Amino acid sequence: MSRTVYVNGAYLPEEEAKISVFDRGFLMADAVYEVTSVLGGKLIDFDGHAARLARSLSELDMQSPVTRDELLAIHREMVARNGIEDGLVYLQVTRGNPGDRDFAFPDPAKVPSGIVLFTQSKPGLADNPAAKVGMKVISIPDIRWGRRDIKTVQLLYPSMGKMMAKKAGCDDAWFTEDGAVTEGTSNNAYIVKGGTIITRQLSEDILHGITRAAVLRFANEAQMIVEERPFTIDEAKAADEAFVTSASAFVMPVVEIDGVKLGSGKPGPVATRLREIYLDESRKTAV
Ligand code: PMP
């Protein structure tokens, strides 16, 4: 069945949606995005995603084509029109279509930014069987640009990282820089040692995960000890357990790094508990 997508103010069947070949998102990766998950027909952490979108746009001097309230209304309309019970809403804002290719940014008064949304249905998203088994990751050098805190659509190297992982018979890759883990290809990375949860502190080196913020808040509320600092890949291989967080995977255990099994080689108790807490609590505040 054809999806309804949203393009610059119009709800259209996906076959009828059109973007110019001169759109800067297409030519220059001059675009930012957000992915919000949907559970039980409701949006998880919507306000966090809306706030991060506003920050990404402002860091790039890009105009927001919609207000926060309009964005929420469009998200809800997309969920309703596509009958999404469990799944994802993808949103992209681009610097628009200046009608030609030019490195200089167009005048925002003459070229409005563009906006696109589509949905992905994922029945049983919260019951992903992978969470029972855990993921195997490889480590690869982080050769991305220096503003990883801006959620741009420059996803070629993360895609290559996923392919490298696949080739190695693994599920995902963790990026390392100067021996320390920055984050996963599309998630934030954590280890647990002696009961302490360790994850890299926020900076321009990593994306400020919306799920990360919520999970750390819940961990603090549950009296768990959290240390925000860089950890090395060697420390990770010697950890009791590890996990990643993202809007689409929630909290996902990691059981093997570069062929080294962590602990029992099964999802650890901290990751398992945080996943339960995150899913329970975020469903309560879903909109
Ligand atoms: N880091 C990177 C590089 C990502 O692509 C993502 C997911 N978009 C995350 C972290 C997790 O962010 P969030 O919890 O907001 O999905």
PDB file of C-alpha atoms and ligand atoms in Angstrom:
ATOM      1  CA  MET A   1       0.000   0.000   0.000  1.00  0.00           C
ATOM      2  CA  SER A   2       1.275   3.442  -0.897  1.00  0.00           C
ATOM      3  CA  ARG A   3       2.305   5.658   1.990  1.00  0.00           C
ATOM      4  CA  THR A   4       1.195   9.217   2.439  1.00  0.00           C
ATOM      5  CA  VAL A   5       4.239  11.478   2.647  1.00  0.00           C
ATOM      6  CA  TYR A   6       4.457  15.164   3.514  1.00  0.00           C
ATOM      7  CA  VAL A   7       6.300  17.550   1.207  1.00  0.00           C
ATOM      8  CA  ASN A   8       6.339  21.300   1.780  1.00  0.00           C
ATOM      9  CA  GLY A   9       2.802  21.653   3.070  1.00  0.00           C
ATOM     10  CA  ALA A  10       1.112  18.866   1.072  1.00  0.00           C
ATOM     11  CA  TYR A  11       0.106  15.326   2.047  1.00  0.00           C
ATOM     12  CA  LEU A  12       0.677  13.196  -1.057  1.00  0.00           C
ATOM     13  CA  PRO A  13       0.829   9.540  -2.125  1.00  0.00           C
ATOM     14  CA  GLU A  14       4.562   8.677  -2.134  1.00  0.00           C
ATOM     15  CA  GLU A  15       4.508   8.163  -5.927  1.00  0.00           C
ATOM     16  CA  GLU A  16       3.411  11.759  -6.474  1.00  0.00           C
ATOM     17  CA  ALA A  17       5.906  13.454  -4.148  1.00  0.00           C
ATOM     18  CA  LYS A  18       8.637  15.416  -5.927  1.00  0.00           C
ATOM     19  CA  ILE A  19      11.863  17.142  -4.851  1.00  0.00           C
ATOM     20  CA  SER A  20      13.951  19.264  -7.211  1.00  0.00           C
ATOM     21  CA  VAL A  21      17.319  17.965  -8.431  1.00  0.00           C
ATOM     22  CA  PHE A  22      18.633  21.370  -7.254  1.00  0.00           C
ATOM     23  CA  ASP A  23      17.518  20.811  -3.671  1.00  0.00           C
ATOM     24  CA  ARG A  24      20.575  21.438  -1.468  1.00  0.00           C
ATOM     25  CA  GLY A  25      19.740  18.421   0.660  1.00  0.00           C
ATOM     26  CA  PHE A  26      20.288  16.277  -2.434  1.00  0.00           C
ATOM     27  CA  LEU A  27      23.315  18.125  -3.875  1.00  0.00           C
ATOM     28  CA  MET A  28      25.201  19.170  -0.724  1.00  0.00           C
ATOM     29  CA  ALA A  29      23.776  17.078   2.142  1.00  0.00           C
ATOM     30  CA  ASP A  30      22.680  20.544   3.328  1.00  0.00           C
ATOM     31  CA  ALA A  31      19.875  19.167   5.442  1.00  0.00           C
ATOM     32  CA  VAL A  32      19.097  17.996   8.950  1.00  0.00           C
ATOM     33  CA  TYR A  33      16.764  15.278  10.148  1.00  0.00           C
ATOM     34  CA  GLU A  34      15.027  13.673  13.105  1.00  0.00           C
ATOM     35  CA  VAL A  35      13.571  10.210  13.670  1.00  0.00           C
ATOM     36  CA  THR A  36      10.824   9.911  16.251  1.00  0.00           C
ATOM     37  CA  SER A  37       9.467   6.547  17.260  1.00  0.00           C
ATOM     38  CA  VAL A  38       5.782   5.721  17.562  1.00  0.00           C
ATOM     39  CA  LEU A  39       4.463   3.214  20.090  1.00  0.00           C
ATOM     40  CA  GLY A  40       0.748   2.507  20.401  1.00  0.00           C
ATOM     41  CA  GLY A  41       0.063   5.290  17.876  1.00  0.00           C
ATOM     42  CA  LYS A  42       1.819   7.910  20.030  1.00  0.00           C
ATOM     43  CA  LEU A  43       5.053   9.840  19.582  1.00  0.00           C
ATOM     44  CA  ILE A  44       7.934   9.065  21.955  1.00  0.00           C
ATOM     45  CA  ASP A  45      10.093  11.983  23.212  1.00  0.00           C
ATOM     46  CA  PHE A  46       8.578  14.399  20.663  1.00  0.00           C
ATOM     47  CA  ASP A  47       9.668  17.526  22.528  1.00  0.00           C
ATOM     48  CA  GLY A  48      13.279  16.352  22.692  1.00  0.00           C
ATOM     49  CA  HIS A  49      13.348  15.763  18.931  1.00  0.00           C
ATOM     50  CA  ALA A  50      11.679  19.131  18.210  1.00  0.00           C
ATOM     51  CA  ALA A  51      14.215  20.914  20.451  1.00  0.00           C
ATOM     52  CA  ARG A  52      17.198  19.159  18.833  1.00  0.00           C
ATOM     53  CA  LEU A  53      15.840  19.981  15.365  1.00  0.00           C
ATOM     54  CA  ALA A  54      15.650  23.665  16.342  1.00  0.00           C
ATOM     55  CA  ARG A  55      19.259  23.507  17.574  1.00  0.00           C
ATOM     56  CA  SER A  56      20.549  21.744  14.430  1.00  0.00           C
ATOM     57  CA  LEU A  57      18.816  24.375  12.269  1.00  0.00           C
ATOM     58  CA  SER A  58      20.168  27.270  14.271  1.00  0.00           C
ATOM     59  CA  GLU A  59      23.754  25.898  14.215  1.00  0.00           C
ATOM     60  CA  LEU A  60      23.525  25.848  10.401  1.00  0.00           C
ATOM     61  CA  ASP A  61      21.724  29.209  10.037  1.00  0.00           C
ATOM     62  CA  MET A  62      18.809  27.441   8.441  1.00  0.00           C
ATOM     63  CA  GLN A  63      15.245  28.696   8.783  1.00  0.00           C
ATOM     64  CA  SER A  64      12.642  26.463  10.366  1.00  0.00           C
ATOM     65  CA  PRO A  65       9.788  26.001   7.907  1.00  0.00           C
ATOM     66  CA  VAL A  66       7.309  25.245  10.722  1.00  0.00           C
ATOM     67  CA  THR A  67       6.705  26.003  14.390  1.00  0.00           C
ATOM     68  CA  ARG A  68       6.956  23.331  17.086  1.00  0.00           C
ATOM     69  CA  ASP A  69       3.138  23.109  17.283  1.00  0.00           C
ATOM     70  CA  GLU A  70       2.793  22.784  13.509  1.00  0.00           C
ATOM     71  CA  LEU A  71       5.463  20.100  13.547  1.00  0.00           C
ATOM     72  CA  LEU A  72       3.567  18.136  16.187  1.00  0.00           C
ATOM     73  CA  ALA A  73       0.328  18.463  14.196  1.00  0.00           C
ATOM     74  CA  ILE A  74       2.068  17.223  11.017  1.00  0.00           C
ATOM     75  CA  HIS A  75       3.624  14.285  12.892  1.00  0.00           C
ATOM     76  CA  ARG A  76       0.242  13.299  14.309  1.00  0.00           C
ATOM     77  CA  GLU A  77      -1.469  13.648  10.943  1.00  0.00           C
ATOM     78  CA  MET A  78       1.201  11.436   9.356  1.00  0.00           C
ATOM     79  CA  VAL A  79       0.763   8.781  12.048  1.00  0.00           C
ATOM     80  CA  ALA A  80      -3.033   8.872  11.548  1.00  0.00           C
ATOM     81  CA  ARG A  81      -3.034   8.931   7.724  1.00  0.00           C
ATOM     82  CA  ASN A  82      -0.581   6.023   7.562  1.00  0.00           C
ATOM     83  CA  GLY A  83      -2.261   4.048  10.354  1.00  0.00           C
ATOM     84  CA  ILE A  84       0.999   3.705  12.300  1.00  0.00           C
ATOM     85  CA  GLU A  85       0.624   1.748  15.521  1.00  0.00           C
ATOM     86  CA  ASP A  86       4.344   1.050  16.044  1.00  0.00           C
ATOM     87  CA  GLY A  87       6.994   2.568  13.832  1.00  0.00           C
ATOM     88  CA  LEU A  88       8.943   5.686  13.007  1.00  0.00           C
ATOM     89  CA  VAL A  89       8.378   9.177  11.663  1.00  0.00           C
ATOM     90  CA  TYR A  90      11.298  10.508   9.603  1.00  0.00           C
ATOM     91  CA  LEU A  91      11.558  14.274   9.195  1.00  0.00           C
ATOM     92  CA  GLN A  92      14.040  16.177   7.048  1.00  0.00           C
ATOM     93  CA  VAL A  93      14.526  19.913   6.650  1.00  0.00           C
ATOM     94  CA  THR A  94      16.744  21.065   3.781  1.00  0.00           C
ATOM     95  CA  ARG A  95      18.050  24.495   2.833  1.00  0.00           C
ATOM     96  CA  GLY A  96      15.725  24.244  -0.122  1.00  0.00           C
ATOM     97  CA  ASN A  97      15.941  24.673  -3.856  1.00  0.00           C
ATOM     98  CA  PRO A  98      17.842  27.729  -5.130  1.00  0.00           C
ATOM     99  CA  GLY A  99      17.228  26.626  -8.739  1.00  0.00           C
ATOM    100  CA  ASP A 100      20.913  25.993  -9.491  1.00  0.00           C
ATOM    101  CA  ARG A 101      24.061  24.525  -7.913  1.00  0.00           C
ATOM    102  CA  ASP A 102      26.182  26.967  -5.929  1.00  0.00           C
ATOM    103  CA  PHE A 103      28.350  26.480  -2.819  1.00  0.00           C
ATOM    104  CA  ALA A 104      27.137  29.732  -1.245  1.00  0.00           C
ATOM    105  CA  PHE A 105      23.964  29.489   0.825  1.00  0.00           C
ATOM    106  CA  PRO A 106      20.956  31.068  -0.891  1.00  0.00           C
ATOM    107  CA  ASP A 107      19.231  34.080   0.696  1.00  0.00           C
ATOM    108  CA  PRO A 108      16.616  32.549   3.025  1.00  0.00           C
ATOM    109  CA  ALA A 109      14.241  35.417   2.175  1.00  0.00           C
ATOM    110  CA  LYS A 110      14.242  34.207  -1.457  1.00  0.00           C
ATOM    111  CA  VAL A 111      14.684  30.440  -0.967  1.00  0.00           C
ATOM    112  CA  PRO A 112      12.568  28.910   1.784  1.00  0.00           C
ATOM    113  CA  SER A 113      13.821  25.780   3.504  1.00  0.00           C
ATOM    114  CA  GLY A 114      12.114  22.558   2.486  1.00  0.00           C
ATOM    115  CA  ILE A 115      10.457  19.950   4.693  1.00  0.00           C
ATOM    116  CA  VAL A 116       9.686  16.297   4.087  1.00  0.00           C
ATOM    117  CA  LEU A 117       8.187  13.642   6.364  1.00  0.00           C
ATOM    118  CA  PHE A 118       7.478   9.968   5.850  1.00  0.00           C
ATOM    119  CA  THR A 119       6.548   7.082   8.135  1.00  0.00           C
ATOM    120  CA  GLN A 120       7.899   3.560   8.494  1.00  0.00           C
ATOM    121  CA  SER A 121       5.592   0.944   9.983  1.00  0.00           C
ATOM    122  CA  LYS A 122       7.410  -1.443  12.377  1.00  0.00           C
ATOM    123  CA  PRO A 123       4.882  -3.689  14.085  1.00  0.00           C
ATOM    124  CA  GLY A 124       6.225  -4.891  17.451  1.00  0.00           C
ATOM    125  CA  LEU A 125       9.035  -2.289  17.461  1.00  0.00           C
ATOM    126  CA  ALA A 126       9.366  -2.468  21.242  1.00  0.00           C
ATOM    127  CA  ASP A 127       9.496  -6.290  21.216  1.00  0.00           C
ATOM    128  CA  ASN A 128      12.485  -6.513  18.900  1.00  0.00           C
ATOM    129  CA  PRO A 129      13.872 -10.056  19.443  1.00  0.00           C
ATOM    130  CA  ALA A 130      17.412  -8.629  19.017  1.00  0.00           C
ATOM    131  CA  ALA A 131      17.103  -7.150  22.526  1.00  0.00           C
ATOM    132  CA  LYS A 132      16.982 -10.694  23.963  1.00  0.00           C
ATOM    133  CA  VAL A 133      20.155 -11.749  22.137  1.00  0.00           C
ATOM    134  CA  GLY A 134      22.175  -8.511  22.084  1.00  0.00           C
ATOM    135  CA  MET A 135      24.300  -7.032  19.332  1.00  0.00           C
ATOM    136  CA  LYS A 136      27.827  -7.775  18.172  1.00  0.00           C
ATOM    137  CA  VAL A 137      29.846  -4.699  17.250  1.00  0.00           C
ATOM    138  CA  ILE A 138      33.190  -4.016  15.612  1.00  0.00           C
ATOM    139  CA  SER A 139      35.256  -0.886  16.207  1.00  0.00           C
ATOM    140  CA  ILE A 140      36.296   1.346  13.309  1.00  0.00           C
ATOM    141  CA  PRO A 141      38.074   4.723  13.181  1.00  0.00           C
ATOM    142  CA  ASP A 142      35.820   7.766  13.472  1.00  0.00           C
ATOM    143  CA  ILE A 143      36.584   9.740  10.317  1.00  0.00           C
ATOM    144  CA  ARG A 144      33.393  11.825  10.331  1.00  0.00           C
ATOM    145  CA  TRP A 145      33.421  15.637  10.345  1.00  0.00           C
ATOM    146  CA  GLY A 146      33.863  17.603  13.581  1.00  0.00           C
ATOM    147  CA  ARG A 147      30.266  18.724  14.200  1.00  0.00           C
ATOM    148  CA  ARG A 148      28.630  15.411  15.020  1.00  0.00           C
ATOM    149  CA  ASP A 149      26.305  17.235  17.420  1.00  0.00           C
ATOM    150  CA  ILE A 150      24.410  18.592  14.395  1.00  0.00           C
ATOM    151  CA  LYS A 151      22.081  15.948  13.027  1.00  0.00           C
ATOM    152  CA  THR A 152      22.856  16.318   9.321  1.00  0.00           C
ATOM    153  CA  VAL A 153      21.982  13.820   6.596  1.00  0.00           C
ATOM    154  CA  GLN A 154      25.697  13.200   5.858  1.00  0.00           C
ATOM    155  CA  LEU A 155      25.339   9.503   6.618  1.00  0.00           C
ATOM    156  CA  LEU A 156      27.705   7.942   4.104  1.00  0.00           C
ATOM    157  CA  TYR A 157      30.401   6.927   6.587  1.00  0.00           C
ATOM    158  CA  PRO A 158      27.896   5.555   9.126  1.00  0.00           C
ATOM    159  CA  SER A 159      26.385   3.534   6.250  1.00  0.00           C
ATOM    160  CA  MET A 160      29.849   2.273   5.329  1.00  0.00           C
ATOM    161  CA  GLY A 161      30.384   1.372   8.993  1.00  0.00           C
ATOM    162  CA  LYS A 162      27.202  -0.727   8.995  1.00  0.00           C
ATOM    163  CA  MET A 163      28.430  -2.489   5.842  1.00  0.00           C
ATOM    164  CA  MET A 164      31.850  -3.160   7.433  1.00  0.00           C
ATOM    165  CA  ALA A 165      30.036  -4.653  10.436  1.00  0.00           C
ATOM    166  CA  LYS A 166      27.860  -6.792   8.194  1.00  0.00           C
ATOM    167  CA  LYS A 167      30.898  -8.062   6.308  1.00  0.00           C
ATOM    168  CA  ALA A 168      32.495  -9.008   9.640  1.00  0.00           C
ATOM    169  CA  GLY A 169      29.349 -10.976  10.605  1.00  0.00           C
ATOM    170  CA  CYS A 170      28.360  -8.321  13.180  1.00  0.00           C
ATOM    171  CA  ASP A 171      25.400  -6.030  13.720  1.00  0.00           C
ATOM    172  CA  ASP A 172      26.914  -2.582  14.038  1.00  0.00           C
ATOM    173  CA  ALA A 173      30.104  -0.563  14.458  1.00  0.00           C
ATOM    174  CA  TRP A 174      31.409   1.702  17.235  1.00  0.00           C
ATOM    175  CA  PHE A 175      33.551   4.638  16.180  1.00  0.00           C
ATOM    176  CA  THR A 176      36.855   5.254  17.969  1.00  0.00           C
ATOM    177  CA  GLU A 177      39.036   8.347  18.075  1.00  0.00           C
ATOM    178  CA  ASP A 178      42.418   8.439  19.867  1.00  0.00           C
ATOM    179  CA  GLY A 179      41.609   5.025  21.332  1.00  0.00           C
ATOM    180  CA  ALA A 180      38.315   6.179  22.863  1.00  0.00           C
ATOM    181  CA  VAL A 181      34.803   5.302  21.704  1.00  0.00           C
ATOM    182  CA  THR A 182      32.817   8.268  20.394  1.00  0.00           C
ATOM    183  CA  GLU A 183      29.473   6.573  19.581  1.00  0.00           C
ATOM    184  CA  GLY A 184      27.840   3.932  17.392  1.00  0.00           C
ATOM    185  CA  THR A 185      26.988   4.451  13.702  1.00  0.00           C
ATOM    186  CA  SER A 186      23.449   5.496  14.650  1.00  0.00           C
ATOM    187  CA  ASN A 187      23.353   5.323  18.438  1.00  0.00           C
ATOM    188  CA  ASN A 188      25.093   6.411  21.627  1.00  0.00           C
ATOM    189  CA  ALA A 189      27.454   3.903  23.285  1.00  0.00           C
ATOM    190  CA  TYR A 190      27.706   2.850  26.948  1.00  0.00           C
ATOM    191  CA  ILE A 191      29.634   0.350  29.034  1.00  0.00           C
ATOM    192  CA  VAL A 192      28.946  -0.912  32.543  1.00  0.00           C
ATOM    193  CA  LYS A 193      31.801  -1.743  34.909  1.00  0.00           C
ATOM    194  CA  GLY A 194      31.333  -2.669  38.569  1.00  0.00           C
ATOM    195  CA  GLY A 195      27.766  -1.343  38.419  1.00  0.00           C
ATOM    196  CA  THR A 196      28.788   2.089  37.028  1.00  0.00           C
ATOM    197  CA  ILE A 197      27.313   3.182  33.695  1.00  0.00           C
ATOM    198  CA  ILE A 198      29.965   4.958  31.616  1.00  0.00           C
ATOM    199  CA  THR A 199      29.175   7.010  28.509  1.00  0.00           C
ATOM    200  CA  ARG A 200      31.002   9.786  26.703  1.00  0.00           C
ATOM    201  CA  GLN A 201      30.093  13.306  27.814  1.00  0.00           C
ATOM    202  CA  LEU A 202      28.252  15.652  25.441  1.00  0.00           C
ATOM    203  CA  SER A 203      30.414  17.735  23.089  1.00  0.00           C
ATOM    204  CA  GLU A 204      30.692  18.403  19.368  1.00  0.00           C
ATOM    205  CA  ASP A 205      32.184  14.880  19.056  1.00  0.00           C
ATOM    206  CA  ILE A 206      28.858  13.040  19.382  1.00  0.00           C
ATOM    207  CA  LEU A 207      25.180  13.437  18.659  1.00  0.00           C
ATOM    208  CA  HIS A 208      23.251  14.543  21.728  1.00  0.00           C
ATOM    209  CA  GLY A 209      20.921  11.567  21.751  1.00  0.00           C
ATOM    210  CA  ILE A 210      17.371  12.224  22.860  1.00  0.00           C
ATOM    211  CA  THR A 211      17.153   8.642  24.113  1.00  0.00           C
ATOM    212  CA  ARG A 212      20.500   9.138  25.894  1.00  0.00           C
ATOM    213  CA  ALA A 213      19.122  12.137  27.816  1.00  0.00           C
ATOM    214  CA  ALA A 214      16.023  10.200  28.905  1.00  0.00           C
ATOM    215  CA  VAL A 215      17.924   7.017  29.799  1.00  0.00           C
ATOM    216  CA  LEU A 216      20.486   8.902  31.922  1.00  0.00           C
ATOM    217  CA  ARG A 217      17.642  10.695  33.708  1.00  0.00           C
ATOM    218  CA  PHE A 218      15.924   7.362  34.454  1.00  0.00           C
ATOM    219  CA  ALA A 219      19.236   5.802  35.538  1.00  0.00           C
ATOM    220  CA  ASN A 220      19.786   8.665  38.021  1.00  0.00           C
ATOM    221  CA  GLU A 221      16.221   8.358  39.295  1.00  0.00           C
ATOM    222  CA  ALA A 222      16.817   4.620  39.847  1.00  0.00           C
ATOM    223  CA  GLN A 223      19.946   5.495  41.927  1.00  0.00           C
ATOM    224  CA  MET A 224      22.277   3.978  39.345  1.00  0.00           C
ATOM    225  CA  ILE A 225      25.763   5.484  39.157  1.00  0.00           C
ATOM    226  CA  VAL A 226      26.544   7.272  35.886  1.00  0.00           C
ATOM    227  CA  GLU A 227      29.944   8.589  34.793  1.00  0.00           C
ATOM    228  CA  GLU A 228      30.010  10.818  31.717  1.00  0.00           C
ATOM    229  CA  ARG A 229      33.527  10.521  30.333  1.00  0.00           C
ATOM    230  CA  PRO A 230      35.362   9.005  27.360  1.00  0.00           C
ATOM    231  CA  PHE A 231      36.090   5.280  27.646  1.00  0.00           C
ATOM    232  CA  THR A 232      38.630   3.386  25.573  1.00  0.00           C
ATOM    233  CA  ILE A 233      37.833   0.464  23.324  1.00  0.00           C
ATOM    234  CA  ASP A 234      40.066  -1.700  25.565  1.00  0.00           C
ATOM    235  CA  GLU A 235      38.036  -0.653  28.603  1.00  0.00           C
ATOM    236  CA  ALA A 236      34.905  -1.569  26.664  1.00  0.00           C
ATOM    237  CA  LYS A 237      36.207  -5.055  25.871  1.00  0.00           C
ATOM    238  CA  ALA A 238      36.912  -5.586  29.580  1.00  0.00           C
ATOM    239  CA  ALA A 239      33.487  -4.241  30.665  1.00  0.00           C
ATOM    240  CA  ASP A 240      30.829  -6.320  32.428  1.00  0.00           C
ATOM    241  CA  GLU A 241      28.250  -5.263  29.855  1.00  0.00           C
ATOM    242  CA  ALA A 242      27.554  -2.691  27.164  1.00  0.00           C
ATOM    243  CA  PHE A 243      24.606  -1.206  25.330  1.00  0.00           C
ATOM    244  CA  VAL A 244      23.529   1.472  22.879  1.00  0.00           C
ATOM    245  CA  THR A 245      20.580   3.866  22.814  1.00  0.00           C
ATOM    246  CA  SER A 246      18.639   5.444  19.956  1.00  0.00           C
ATOM    247  CA  ALA A 247      15.098   6.512  19.171  1.00  0.00           C
ATOM    248  CA  SER A 248      14.464   3.433  17.044  1.00  0.00           C
ATOM    249  CA  ALA A 249      16.366   0.800  19.079  1.00  0.00           C
ATOM    250  CA  PHE A 250      15.581   2.289  22.540  1.00  0.00           C
ATOM    251  CA  VAL A 251      18.118   0.525  24.806  1.00  0.00           C
ATOM    252  CA  MET A 252      19.858  -2.339  22.983  1.00  0.00           C
ATOM    253  CA  PRO A 253      22.385  -4.613  24.708  1.00  0.00           C
ATOM    254  CA  VAL A 254      25.815  -5.192  23.157  1.00  0.00           C
ATOM    255  CA  VAL A 255      27.314  -8.617  23.925  1.00  0.00           C
ATOM    256  CA  GLU A 256      30.480  -8.700  21.840  1.00  0.00           C
ATOM    257  CA  ILE A 257      33.078  -6.113  20.752  1.00  0.00           C
ATOM    258  CA  ASP A 258      35.709  -6.971  18.100  1.00  0.00           C
ATOM    259  CA  GLY A 259      35.111 -10.671  18.751  1.00  0.00           C
ATOM    260  CA  VAL A 260      35.517 -10.334  22.545  1.00  0.00           C
ATOM    261  CA  LYS A 261      32.505 -11.547  24.531  1.00  0.00           C
ATOM    262  CA  LEU A 262      31.398  -9.307  27.401  1.00  0.00           C
ATOM    263  CA  GLY A 263      30.602 -11.061  30.685  1.00  0.00           C
ATOM    264  CA  SER A 264      28.429 -14.096  30.013  1.00  0.00           C
ATOM    265  CA  GLY A 265      27.956 -13.102  26.364  1.00  0.00           C
ATOM    266  CA  LYS A 266      24.277 -12.437  27.088  1.00  0.00           C
ATOM    267  CA  PRO A 267      22.447  -9.094  27.563  1.00  0.00           C
ATOM    268  CA  GLY A 268      23.433  -7.687  30.948  1.00  0.00           C
ATOM    269  CA  PRO A 269      21.113  -6.802  33.838  1.00  0.00           C
ATOM    270  CA  VAL A 270      21.686  -3.032  33.668  1.00  0.00           C
ATOM    271  CA  ALA A 271      20.877  -2.793  29.944  1.00  0.00           C
ATOM    272  CA  THR A 272      17.868  -5.068  30.370  1.00  0.00           C
ATOM    273  CA  ARG A 273      16.507  -3.027  33.274  1.00  0.00           C
ATOM    274  CA  LEU A 274      17.116   0.323  31.564  1.00  0.00           C
ATOM    275  CA  ARG A 275      15.318  -0.922  28.460  1.00  0.00           C
ATOM    276  CA  GLU A 276      12.264  -1.849  30.550  1.00  0.00           C
ATOM    277  CA  ILE A 277      12.297   1.449  32.437  1.00  0.00           C
ATOM    278  CA  TYR A 278      12.778   3.492  29.251  1.00  0.00           C
ATOM    279  CA  LEU A 279       9.917   1.748  27.437  1.00  0.00           C
ATOM    280  CA  ASP A 280       7.562   2.020  30.433  1.00  0.00           C
ATOM    281  CA  GLU A 281       8.332   5.648  31.229  1.00  0.00           C
ATOM    282  CA  SER A 282       8.434   6.965  27.682  1.00  0.00           C
ATOM    283  CA  ARG A 283       5.093   5.349  26.841  1.00  0.00           C
ATOM    284  CA  LYS A 284       3.618   7.303  29.768  1.00  0.00           C
ATOM    285  CA  THR A 285       4.735  10.652  28.327  1.00  0.00           C
ATOM    286  CA  ALA A 286       4.064   9.787  24.664  1.00  0.00           C
ATOM    287  CA  VAL A 287       1.877  12.305  22.821  1.00  0.00           C
TER     288      VAL A 287
HETATM  289  N1  PMP B   1      24.410   9.006  17.539  1.00  0.00           N
HETATM  290  C1  PMP B   1      24.225   8.969  16.211  1.00  0.00           C
HETATM  291  C2  PMP B   1      25.407   9.134  15.320  1.00  0.00           C
HETATM  292  C3  PMP B   1      22.943   8.770  15.675  1.00  0.00           C
HETATM  293  O1  PMP B   1      22.761   8.749  14.346  1.00  0.00           O
HETATM  294  C4  PMP B   1      21.845   8.574  16.558  1.00  0.00           C
HETATM  295  C5  PMP B   1      20.465   8.313  16.035  1.00  0.00           C
HETATM  296  N2  PMP B   1      20.015   9.250  15.147  1.00  0.00           N
HETATM  297  C6  PMP B   1      22.083   8.621  17.937  1.00  0.00           C
HETATM  298  C7  PMP B   1      23.378   8.845  18.396  1.00  0.00           C
HETATM  299  C8  PMP B   1      20.971   8.443  18.928  1.00  0.00           C
HETATM  300  O2  PMP B   1      20.169   9.585  19.003  1.00  0.00           O
HETATM  301  P1  PMP B   1      18.628   9.488  19.422  1.00  0.00           P
HETATM  302  O3  PMP B   1      18.588   8.812  20.748  1.00  0.00           O
HETATM  303  O4  PMP B   1      18.193  10.896  19.497  1.00  0.00           O
HETATM  304  O5  PMP B   1      17.952   8.706  18.354  1.00  0.00           O
END
